[in-house]
Short mmCIF file of C-alpha atoms in Angstrom, two decimals:
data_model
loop_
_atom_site.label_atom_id
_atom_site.label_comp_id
_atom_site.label_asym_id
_atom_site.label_seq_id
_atom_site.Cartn_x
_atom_site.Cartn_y
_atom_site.Cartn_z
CA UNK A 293 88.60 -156.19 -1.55
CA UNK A 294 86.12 -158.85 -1.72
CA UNK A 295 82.61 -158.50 -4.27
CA UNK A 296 79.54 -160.24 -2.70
CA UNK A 297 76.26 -161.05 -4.42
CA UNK A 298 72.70 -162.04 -3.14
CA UNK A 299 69.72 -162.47 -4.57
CA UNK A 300 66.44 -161.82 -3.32
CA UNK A 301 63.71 -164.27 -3.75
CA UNK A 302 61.36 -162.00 -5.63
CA UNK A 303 65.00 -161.69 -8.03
CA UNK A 304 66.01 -157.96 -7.29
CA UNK A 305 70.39 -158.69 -6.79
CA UNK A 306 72.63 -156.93 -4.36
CA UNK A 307 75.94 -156.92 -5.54
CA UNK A 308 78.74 -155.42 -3.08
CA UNK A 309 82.45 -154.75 -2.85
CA UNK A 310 84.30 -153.76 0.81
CA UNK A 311 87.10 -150.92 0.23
CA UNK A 312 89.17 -151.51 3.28
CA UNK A 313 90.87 -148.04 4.35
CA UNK A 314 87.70 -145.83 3.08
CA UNK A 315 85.40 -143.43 5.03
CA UNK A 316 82.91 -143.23 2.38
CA UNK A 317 80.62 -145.26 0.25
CA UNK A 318 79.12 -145.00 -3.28
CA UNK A 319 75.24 -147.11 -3.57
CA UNK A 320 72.76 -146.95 -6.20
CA UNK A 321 69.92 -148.94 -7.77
CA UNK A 322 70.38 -149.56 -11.28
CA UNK A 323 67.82 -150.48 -13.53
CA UNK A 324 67.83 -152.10 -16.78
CA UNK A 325 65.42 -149.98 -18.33
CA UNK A 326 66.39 -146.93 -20.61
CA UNK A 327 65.88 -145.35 -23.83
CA UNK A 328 65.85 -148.62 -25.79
CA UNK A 329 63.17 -149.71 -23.58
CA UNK A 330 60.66 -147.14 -24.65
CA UNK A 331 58.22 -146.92 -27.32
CA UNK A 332 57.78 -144.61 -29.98
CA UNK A 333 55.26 -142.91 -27.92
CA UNK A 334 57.15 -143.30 -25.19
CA UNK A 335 60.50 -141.88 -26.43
CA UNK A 336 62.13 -139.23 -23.20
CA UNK A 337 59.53 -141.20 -20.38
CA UNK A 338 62.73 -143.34 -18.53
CA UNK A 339 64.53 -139.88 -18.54
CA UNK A 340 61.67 -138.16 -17.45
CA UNK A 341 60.89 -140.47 -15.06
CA UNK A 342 64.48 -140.14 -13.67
CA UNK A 343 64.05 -136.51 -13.33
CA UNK A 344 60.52 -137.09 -11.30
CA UNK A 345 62.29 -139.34 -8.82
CA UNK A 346 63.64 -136.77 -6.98
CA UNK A 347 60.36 -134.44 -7.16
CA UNK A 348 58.99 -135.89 -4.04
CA UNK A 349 57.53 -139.06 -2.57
CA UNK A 350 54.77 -139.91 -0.15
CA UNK A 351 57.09 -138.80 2.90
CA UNK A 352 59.82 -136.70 1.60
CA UNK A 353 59.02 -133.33 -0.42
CA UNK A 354 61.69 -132.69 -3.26
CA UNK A 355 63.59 -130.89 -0.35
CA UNK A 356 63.41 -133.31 2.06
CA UNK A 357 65.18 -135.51 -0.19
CA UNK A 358 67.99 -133.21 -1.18
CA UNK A 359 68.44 -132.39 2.66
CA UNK A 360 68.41 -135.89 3.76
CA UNK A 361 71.36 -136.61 1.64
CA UNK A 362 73.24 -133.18 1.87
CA UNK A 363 72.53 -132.79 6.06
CA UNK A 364 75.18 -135.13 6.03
CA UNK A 365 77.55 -134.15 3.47
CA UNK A 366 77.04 -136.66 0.46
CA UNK A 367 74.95 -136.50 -2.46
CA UNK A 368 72.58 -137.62 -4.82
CA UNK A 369 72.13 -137.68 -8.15
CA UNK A 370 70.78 -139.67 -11.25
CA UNK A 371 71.36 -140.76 -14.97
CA UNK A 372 69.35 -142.11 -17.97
CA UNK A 373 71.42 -144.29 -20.67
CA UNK A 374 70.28 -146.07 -23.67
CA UNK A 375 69.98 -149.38 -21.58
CA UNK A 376 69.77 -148.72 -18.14
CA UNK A 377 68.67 -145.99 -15.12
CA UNK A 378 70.77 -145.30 -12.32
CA UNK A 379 69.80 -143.29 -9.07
CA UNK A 380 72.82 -143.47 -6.91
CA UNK A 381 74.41 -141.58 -3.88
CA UNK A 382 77.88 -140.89 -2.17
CA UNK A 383 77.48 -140.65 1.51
CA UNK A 384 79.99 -141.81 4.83
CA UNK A 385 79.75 -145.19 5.63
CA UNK A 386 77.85 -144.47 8.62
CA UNK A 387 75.21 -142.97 6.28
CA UNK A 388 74.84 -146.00 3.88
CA UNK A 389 71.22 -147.16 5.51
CA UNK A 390 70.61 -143.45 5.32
CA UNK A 391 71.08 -143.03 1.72
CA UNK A 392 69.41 -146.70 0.46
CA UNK A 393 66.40 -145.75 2.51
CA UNK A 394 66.04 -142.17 0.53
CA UNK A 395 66.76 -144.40 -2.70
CA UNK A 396 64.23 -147.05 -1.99
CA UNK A 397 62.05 -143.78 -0.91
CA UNK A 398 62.13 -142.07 -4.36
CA UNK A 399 61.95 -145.59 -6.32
CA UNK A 400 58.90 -147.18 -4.61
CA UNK A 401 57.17 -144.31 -3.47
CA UNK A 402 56.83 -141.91 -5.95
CA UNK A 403 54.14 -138.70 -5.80
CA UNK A 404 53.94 -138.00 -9.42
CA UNK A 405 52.21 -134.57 -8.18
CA UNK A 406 50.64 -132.86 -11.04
CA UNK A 407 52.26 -129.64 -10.37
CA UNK A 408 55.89 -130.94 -10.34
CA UNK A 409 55.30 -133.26 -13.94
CA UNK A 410 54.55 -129.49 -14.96
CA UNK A 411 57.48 -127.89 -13.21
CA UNK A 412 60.16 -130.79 -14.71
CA UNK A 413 58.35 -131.04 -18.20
CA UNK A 414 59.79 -127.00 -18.45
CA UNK A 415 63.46 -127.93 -16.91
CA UNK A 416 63.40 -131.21 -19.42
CA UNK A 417 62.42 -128.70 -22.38
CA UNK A 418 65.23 -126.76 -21.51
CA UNK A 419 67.61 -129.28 -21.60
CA UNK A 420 66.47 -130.25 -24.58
CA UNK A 421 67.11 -126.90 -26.31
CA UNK A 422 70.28 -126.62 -24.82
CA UNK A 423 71.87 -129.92 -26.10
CA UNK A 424 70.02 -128.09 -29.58
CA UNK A 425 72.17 -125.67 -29.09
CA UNK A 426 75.58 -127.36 -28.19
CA UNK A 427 76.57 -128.73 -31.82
CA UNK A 428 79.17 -131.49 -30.54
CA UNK A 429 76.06 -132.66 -28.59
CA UNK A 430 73.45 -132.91 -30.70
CA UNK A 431 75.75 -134.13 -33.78
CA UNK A 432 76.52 -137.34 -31.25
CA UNK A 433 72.12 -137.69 -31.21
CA UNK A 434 71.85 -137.29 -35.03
CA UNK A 435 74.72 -139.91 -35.83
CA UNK A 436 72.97 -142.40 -33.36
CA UNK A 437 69.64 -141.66 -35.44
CA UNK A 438 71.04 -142.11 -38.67
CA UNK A 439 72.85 -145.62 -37.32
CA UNK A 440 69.81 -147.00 -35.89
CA UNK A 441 67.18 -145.66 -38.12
CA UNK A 442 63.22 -146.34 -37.00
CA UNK A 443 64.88 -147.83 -33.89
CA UNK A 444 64.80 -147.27 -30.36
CA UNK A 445 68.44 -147.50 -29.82
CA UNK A 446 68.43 -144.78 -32.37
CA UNK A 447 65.55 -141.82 -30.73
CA UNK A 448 67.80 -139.79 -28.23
CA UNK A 449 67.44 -140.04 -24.57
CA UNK A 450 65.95 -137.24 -23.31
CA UNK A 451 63.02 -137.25 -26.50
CA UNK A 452 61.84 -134.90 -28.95
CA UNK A 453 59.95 -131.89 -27.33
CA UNK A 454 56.86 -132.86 -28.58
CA UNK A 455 56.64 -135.95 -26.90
CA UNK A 456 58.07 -134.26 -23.93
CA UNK A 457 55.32 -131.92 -23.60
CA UNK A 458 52.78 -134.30 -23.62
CA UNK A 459 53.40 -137.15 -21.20
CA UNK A 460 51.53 -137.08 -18.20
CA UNK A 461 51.24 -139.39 -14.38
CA UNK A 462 49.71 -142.30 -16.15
CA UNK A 463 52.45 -142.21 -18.88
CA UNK A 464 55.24 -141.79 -15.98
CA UNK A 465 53.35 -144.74 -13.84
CA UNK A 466 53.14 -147.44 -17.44
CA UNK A 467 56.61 -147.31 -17.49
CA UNK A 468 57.78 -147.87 -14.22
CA UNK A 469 54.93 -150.89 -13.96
CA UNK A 470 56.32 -151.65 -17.39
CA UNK A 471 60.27 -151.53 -16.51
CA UNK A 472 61.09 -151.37 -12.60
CA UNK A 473 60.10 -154.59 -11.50
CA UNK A 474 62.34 -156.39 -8.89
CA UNK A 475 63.96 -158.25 -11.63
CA UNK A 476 65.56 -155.71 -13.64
CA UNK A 477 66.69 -153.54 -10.22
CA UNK A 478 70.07 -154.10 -9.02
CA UNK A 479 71.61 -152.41 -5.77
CA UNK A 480 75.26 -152.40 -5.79
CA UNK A 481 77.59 -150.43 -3.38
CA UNK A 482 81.20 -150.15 -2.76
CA UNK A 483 83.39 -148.38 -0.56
CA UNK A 484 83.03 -148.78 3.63
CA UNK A 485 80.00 -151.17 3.50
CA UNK A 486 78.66 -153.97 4.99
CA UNK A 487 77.22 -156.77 2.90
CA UNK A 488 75.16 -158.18 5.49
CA UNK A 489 73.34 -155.10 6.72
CA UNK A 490 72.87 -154.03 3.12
CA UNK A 491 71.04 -157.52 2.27
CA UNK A 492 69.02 -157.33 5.18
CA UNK A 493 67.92 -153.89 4.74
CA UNK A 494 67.36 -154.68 0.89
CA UNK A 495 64.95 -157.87 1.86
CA UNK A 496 62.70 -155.16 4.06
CA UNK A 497 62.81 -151.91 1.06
CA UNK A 498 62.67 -154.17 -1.61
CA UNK A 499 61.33 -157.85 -1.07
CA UNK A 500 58.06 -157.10 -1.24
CA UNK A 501 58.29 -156.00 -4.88
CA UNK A 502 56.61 -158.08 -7.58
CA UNK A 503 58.97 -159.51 -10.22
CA UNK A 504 57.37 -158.76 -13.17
CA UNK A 505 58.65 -159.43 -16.37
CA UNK A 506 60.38 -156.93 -18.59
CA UNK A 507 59.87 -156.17 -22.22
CA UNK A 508 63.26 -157.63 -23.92
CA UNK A 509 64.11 -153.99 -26.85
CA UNK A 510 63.76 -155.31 -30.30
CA UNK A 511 67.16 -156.12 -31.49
CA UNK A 512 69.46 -153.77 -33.19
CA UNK A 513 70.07 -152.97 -36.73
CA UNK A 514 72.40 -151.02 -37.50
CA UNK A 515 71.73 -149.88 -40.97
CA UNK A 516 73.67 -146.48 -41.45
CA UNK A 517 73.57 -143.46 -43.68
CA UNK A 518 73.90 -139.88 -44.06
CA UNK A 519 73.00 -137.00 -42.53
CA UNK A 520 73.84 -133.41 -42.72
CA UNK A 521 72.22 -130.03 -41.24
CA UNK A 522 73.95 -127.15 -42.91
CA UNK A 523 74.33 -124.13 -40.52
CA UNK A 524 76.25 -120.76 -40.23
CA UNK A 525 78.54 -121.75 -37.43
CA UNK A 526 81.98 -120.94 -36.60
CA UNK A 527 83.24 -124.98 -36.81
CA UNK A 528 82.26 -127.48 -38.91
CA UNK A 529 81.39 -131.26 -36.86
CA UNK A 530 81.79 -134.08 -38.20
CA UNK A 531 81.31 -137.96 -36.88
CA UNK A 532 81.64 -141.17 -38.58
CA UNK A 533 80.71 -144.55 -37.42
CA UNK A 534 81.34 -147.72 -37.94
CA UNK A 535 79.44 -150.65 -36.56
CA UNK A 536 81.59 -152.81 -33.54
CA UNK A 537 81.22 -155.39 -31.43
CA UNK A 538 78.72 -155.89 -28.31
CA UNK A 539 79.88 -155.72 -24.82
CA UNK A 540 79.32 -159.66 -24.57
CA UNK A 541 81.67 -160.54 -27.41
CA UNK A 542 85.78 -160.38 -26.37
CA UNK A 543 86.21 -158.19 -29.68
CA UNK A 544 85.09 -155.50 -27.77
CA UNK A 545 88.89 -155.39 -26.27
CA UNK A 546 90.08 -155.38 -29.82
CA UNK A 547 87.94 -152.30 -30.47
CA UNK A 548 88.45 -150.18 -27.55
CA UNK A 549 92.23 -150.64 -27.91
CA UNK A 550 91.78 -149.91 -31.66
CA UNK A 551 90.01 -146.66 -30.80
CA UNK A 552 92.87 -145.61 -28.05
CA UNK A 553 95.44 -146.62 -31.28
CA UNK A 554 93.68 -144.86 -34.03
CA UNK A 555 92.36 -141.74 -31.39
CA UNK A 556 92.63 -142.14 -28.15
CA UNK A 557 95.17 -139.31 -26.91
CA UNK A 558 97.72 -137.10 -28.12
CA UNK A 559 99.86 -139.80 -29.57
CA UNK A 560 97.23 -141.30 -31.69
CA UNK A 561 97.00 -141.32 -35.08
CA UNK A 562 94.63 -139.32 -36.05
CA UNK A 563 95.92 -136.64 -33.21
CA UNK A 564 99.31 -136.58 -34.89
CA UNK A 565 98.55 -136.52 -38.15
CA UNK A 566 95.52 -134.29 -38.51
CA UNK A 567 96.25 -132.41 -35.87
CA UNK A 568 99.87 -131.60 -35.05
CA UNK A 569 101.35 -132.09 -38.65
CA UNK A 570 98.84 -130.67 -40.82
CA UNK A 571 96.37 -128.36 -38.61
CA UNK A 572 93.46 -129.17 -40.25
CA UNK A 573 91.62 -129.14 -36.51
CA UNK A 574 91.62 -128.50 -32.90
CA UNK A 575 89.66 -131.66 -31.81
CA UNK A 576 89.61 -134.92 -32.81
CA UNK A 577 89.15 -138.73 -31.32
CA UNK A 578 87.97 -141.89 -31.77
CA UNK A 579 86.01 -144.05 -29.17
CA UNK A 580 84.64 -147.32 -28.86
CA UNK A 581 81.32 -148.14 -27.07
CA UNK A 582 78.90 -150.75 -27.04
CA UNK A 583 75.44 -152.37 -25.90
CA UNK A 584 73.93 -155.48 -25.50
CA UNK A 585 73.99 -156.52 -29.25
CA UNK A 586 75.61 -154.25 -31.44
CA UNK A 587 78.50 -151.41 -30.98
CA UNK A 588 79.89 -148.36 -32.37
CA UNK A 589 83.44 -146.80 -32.96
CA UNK A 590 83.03 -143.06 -33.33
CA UNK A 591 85.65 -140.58 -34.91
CA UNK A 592 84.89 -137.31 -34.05
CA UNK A 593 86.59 -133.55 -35.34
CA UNK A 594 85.61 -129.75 -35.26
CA UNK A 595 87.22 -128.24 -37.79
CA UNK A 596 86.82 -125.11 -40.49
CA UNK A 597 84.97 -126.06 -43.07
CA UNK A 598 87.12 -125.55 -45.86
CA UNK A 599 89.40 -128.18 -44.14
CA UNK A 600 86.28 -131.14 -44.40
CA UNK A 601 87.42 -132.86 -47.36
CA UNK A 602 91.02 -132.68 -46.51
CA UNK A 603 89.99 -133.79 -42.91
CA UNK A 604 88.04 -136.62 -44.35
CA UNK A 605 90.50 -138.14 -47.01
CA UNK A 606 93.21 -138.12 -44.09
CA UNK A 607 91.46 -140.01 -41.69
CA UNK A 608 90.18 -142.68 -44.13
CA UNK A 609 94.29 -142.92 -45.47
CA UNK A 610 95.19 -143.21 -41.97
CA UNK A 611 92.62 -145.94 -41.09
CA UNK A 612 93.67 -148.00 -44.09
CA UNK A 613 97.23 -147.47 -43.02
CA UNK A 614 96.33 -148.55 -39.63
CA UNK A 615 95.13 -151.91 -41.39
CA UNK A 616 98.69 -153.00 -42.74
CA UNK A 617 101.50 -151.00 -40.13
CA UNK A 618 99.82 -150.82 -36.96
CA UNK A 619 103.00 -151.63 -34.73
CA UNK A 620 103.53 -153.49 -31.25
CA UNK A 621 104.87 -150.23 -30.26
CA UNK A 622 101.34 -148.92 -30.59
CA UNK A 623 99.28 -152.03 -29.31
CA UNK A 624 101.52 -151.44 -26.08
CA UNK A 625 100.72 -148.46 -25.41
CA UNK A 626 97.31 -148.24 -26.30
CA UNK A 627 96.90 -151.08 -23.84
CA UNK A 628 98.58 -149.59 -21.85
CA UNK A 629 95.92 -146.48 -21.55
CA UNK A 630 93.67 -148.84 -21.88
CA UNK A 631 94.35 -150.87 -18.40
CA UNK A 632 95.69 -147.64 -16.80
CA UNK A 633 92.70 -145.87 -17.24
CA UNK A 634 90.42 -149.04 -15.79
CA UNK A 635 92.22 -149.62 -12.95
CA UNK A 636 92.80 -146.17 -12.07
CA UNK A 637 89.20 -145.04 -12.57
CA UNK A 638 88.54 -148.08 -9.80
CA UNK A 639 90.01 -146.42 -7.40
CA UNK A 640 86.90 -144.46 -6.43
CA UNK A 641 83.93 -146.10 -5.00
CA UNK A 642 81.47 -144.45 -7.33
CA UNK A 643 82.97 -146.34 -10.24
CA UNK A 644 83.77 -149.63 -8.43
CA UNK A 645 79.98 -149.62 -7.62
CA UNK A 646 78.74 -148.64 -11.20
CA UNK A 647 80.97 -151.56 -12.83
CA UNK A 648 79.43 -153.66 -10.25
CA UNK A 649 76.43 -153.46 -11.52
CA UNK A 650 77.18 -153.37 -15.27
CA UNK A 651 78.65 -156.40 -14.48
CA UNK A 652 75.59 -157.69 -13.03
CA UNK A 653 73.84 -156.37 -15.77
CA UNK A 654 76.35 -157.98 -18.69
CA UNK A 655 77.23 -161.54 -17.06
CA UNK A 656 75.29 -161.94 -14.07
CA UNK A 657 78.38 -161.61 -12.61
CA UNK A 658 81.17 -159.71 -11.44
CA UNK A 659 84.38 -160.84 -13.06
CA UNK A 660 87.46 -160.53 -11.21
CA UNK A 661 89.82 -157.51 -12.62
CA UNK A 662 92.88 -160.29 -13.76
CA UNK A 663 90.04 -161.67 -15.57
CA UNK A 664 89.46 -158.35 -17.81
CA UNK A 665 93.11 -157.76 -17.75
CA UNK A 666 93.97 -160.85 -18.82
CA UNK A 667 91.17 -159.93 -21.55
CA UNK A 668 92.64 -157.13 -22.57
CA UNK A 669 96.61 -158.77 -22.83
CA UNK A 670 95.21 -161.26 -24.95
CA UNK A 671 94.91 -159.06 -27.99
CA UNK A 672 97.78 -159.15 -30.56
CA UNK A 673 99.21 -157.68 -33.52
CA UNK A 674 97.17 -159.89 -35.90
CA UNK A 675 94.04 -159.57 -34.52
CA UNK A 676 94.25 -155.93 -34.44
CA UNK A 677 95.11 -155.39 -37.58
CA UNK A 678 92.69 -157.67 -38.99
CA UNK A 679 90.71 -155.72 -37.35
CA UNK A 680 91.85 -152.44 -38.39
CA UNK A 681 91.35 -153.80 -41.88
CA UNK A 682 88.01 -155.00 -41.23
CA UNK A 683 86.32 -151.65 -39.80
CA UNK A 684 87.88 -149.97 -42.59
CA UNK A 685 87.04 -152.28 -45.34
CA UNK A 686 83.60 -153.67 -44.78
CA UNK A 687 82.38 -152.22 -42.25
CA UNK A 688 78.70 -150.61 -42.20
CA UNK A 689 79.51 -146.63 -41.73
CA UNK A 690 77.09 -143.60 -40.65
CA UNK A 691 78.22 -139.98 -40.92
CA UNK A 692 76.54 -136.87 -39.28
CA UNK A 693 77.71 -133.03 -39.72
CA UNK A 694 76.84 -130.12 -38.73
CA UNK A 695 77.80 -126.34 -39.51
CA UNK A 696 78.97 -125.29 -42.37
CA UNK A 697 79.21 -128.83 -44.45
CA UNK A 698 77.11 -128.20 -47.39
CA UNK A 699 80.71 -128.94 -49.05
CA UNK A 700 81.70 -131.56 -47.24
CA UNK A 701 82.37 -135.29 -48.74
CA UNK A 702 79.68 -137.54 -48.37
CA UNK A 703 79.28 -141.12 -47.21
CA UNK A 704 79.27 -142.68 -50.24
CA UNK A 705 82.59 -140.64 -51.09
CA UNK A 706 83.78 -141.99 -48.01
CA UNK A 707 82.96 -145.71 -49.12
CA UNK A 708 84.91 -144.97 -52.60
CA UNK A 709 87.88 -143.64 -50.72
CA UNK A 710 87.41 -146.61 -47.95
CA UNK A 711 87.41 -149.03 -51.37
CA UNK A 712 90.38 -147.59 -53.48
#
């Protein structure tokens, strides 16, 4: 498997990776431009936007599009992150220049018609009440908040209803003239595909674009704090975060295999402890993610509400544990999960082509896998206990419940426990 890269003169990249043996291909455009990128006024408009694409262009009704794609058996679909828009397809590899040209379609070509901003406002709204209504959802939105207060890393994605319900075409059209310039697009691909025909095809869809300049998201903060919305509900939800580092720094390894040590699967820590030896929940984890400048490790539980401070004390003790006896035994495996899971999860176009481009995104390049892997093998016992002891010491922490929690230990009973 070989990755090839091009770059157009106007600066939109192609980035490609030949699976020898496949029928199929995964391609997308990604776009750096997401929820960070927005405005207050503008906070939902990339993942409105997203939802628009596929709502018709100036050749293709919404149908069209959906049966271009699904005529011959692949599909279509879309997502909205903090830092970047994706609209990508799986098709045969006989259908590649089939599914770019619907892409390009929906991208460049967009309708806007009044009618169908009113149609998708009403779906959006929807999904807005139902991630209201899904508490291990919407605690995720209010810890991010409460992290990255006054922030636009902090608003959720898909915006607060009010802003929702008032964006209109010229809103929709600032954005993309603010955000999907040829610069920040990338088209990556992976499967059966052929570089050459996809670069060619790319200079006539795409090289016509201007590449205008993007506005760079303020930098991150993360400040963190408290917050709690006390409800009748059957569990109690609680998350706690701790500030990490960015995807660019090689801590991030440290971190993720951290999070797999501390909560990562049913040998974890905090799985074994809180879990199988003293019942106190059903669910909990820990996970690691991260953005351009800042990151976050998240422990999560659901859990009766009587069992919140007992819930809370043991995962602190267990973190400061982590700090001094975190054992080889544990680094291995967590490693272990850690490479598994990559190079597993590779084997399927769709996420070959979506690290391609993150890659793009990240270094401007696609490092090779012995690269990461070699990455990830360089951590050590000291290093991950230091930084065990580290998250668990100084730290900046955010927590964010939900349910019945009006009892529940607060942050700055967290820091005194975190201290002793």
């Amino acid at each position: 498997m070989t990755v090839q890269t091009h770059t157009l003169a106007n600066g939109f990249r192609i980035v490609t990776e030949a699976m020898p043996g496949l029928q199929s291909a995964a391609i997308g455009i990604w776009i750096t431009a997401g929820g960070r990128h927005e405005r207050a006024e503008q906070n939902g408009i990339a993942h409105f936007l997203e939802h628009m694409a596929f709502k018709g262009t100036e050749t293709r009704s919404a149908l069209q599009i959906a049966e271009a794609i699904e005529d011959v058996g692949g599909y279509i679909n879309a997502y909205t992150s903090r830092e970047t828009t994706a609209y990508y397809a799986r098709v045969l590899g006989e259908d590649v220049p089939l599914a770019l040209d619907v892409i390009a379609d929906i991208l460049l070509n967009p309708q806007f018609a009044p009618h169908e901003i009113e149609t998708e406002r009403g779906v959006i709204l929807q999904e807005i009440g139902q991630v209201l209504d899904t508490p291990d959802d919407v605690v995720f939105d209010w810890l991010q908040e409460v992290a990255y207060p006054d922030q636009a890393l902090g608003r959720t994605i898909l915006g607060p209803a009010e802003r929702v319900k008032g964006f209109d075409r010229a809103d929709l059209e600032r954005f993309v003239a603010e955000h999907y310039g040829s610069g920040n697009m990338i088209l990556s691909a992976a499967g059966a595909v052929d570089h050459d025909q996809l670069v060619a095809m790319a200079e006539r869809l795409f090289g016509g674009m201007t590449a205008r300049g993007s506005t760079e998201p303020t930098p991150a903060r993360f400040a963190g704090g408290e917050v709690r919305h006390a409800k009748t509900l059957e569990q109690a939800h609680w998350a706690l975060a701790f500030e990490t580092p960015d995807y660019r720094d090689h801590d991030i390894y440290v971190a993720q295999i951290y999070s797999i040590a501390l909560g990562g699967g049913m040998s974890s820590r905090l799985f074994q402890e809180i879990r199988e030896n003293r019942g106190l929940c059903y669910t909990i984890f820990a996970q690691a993610g991260a953005y351009a400048d800042t990151g976050m490790l998240t422990v999560y539980a659901g859990t009766g509400g009587e069992s919140l401070g007992d819930l809370s004390d043991v995962t602190i003790d267990e973190m400061k544990r982590a700090a001094e006896d975190l054992s080889q035994e544990e680094l291995d495996r967590a490693r272990a999960q850690m490479k598994a899971g990559m190079l597993m999860g590779l084997e399927s176009p769709s996420a070959r082509a979506e690290r391609l481009a993150r890659m793009i995104q990240i270094w401007d390049r696609v490092p090779p896998l012995e690269e990461t892997v070699a990455l990830i093998e360089a951590v050590d016992l000291p290093r991950l206990r230091a930084f065990a002891e580290h998250i668990v010491a100084t730290a900046p922490a955010a927590l964010s419940l939900y349910g019945p929690v009006d009892g529940a230990p607060s942050l700055d009973q967290i820091a005194r426990r975190r201290a002793a």
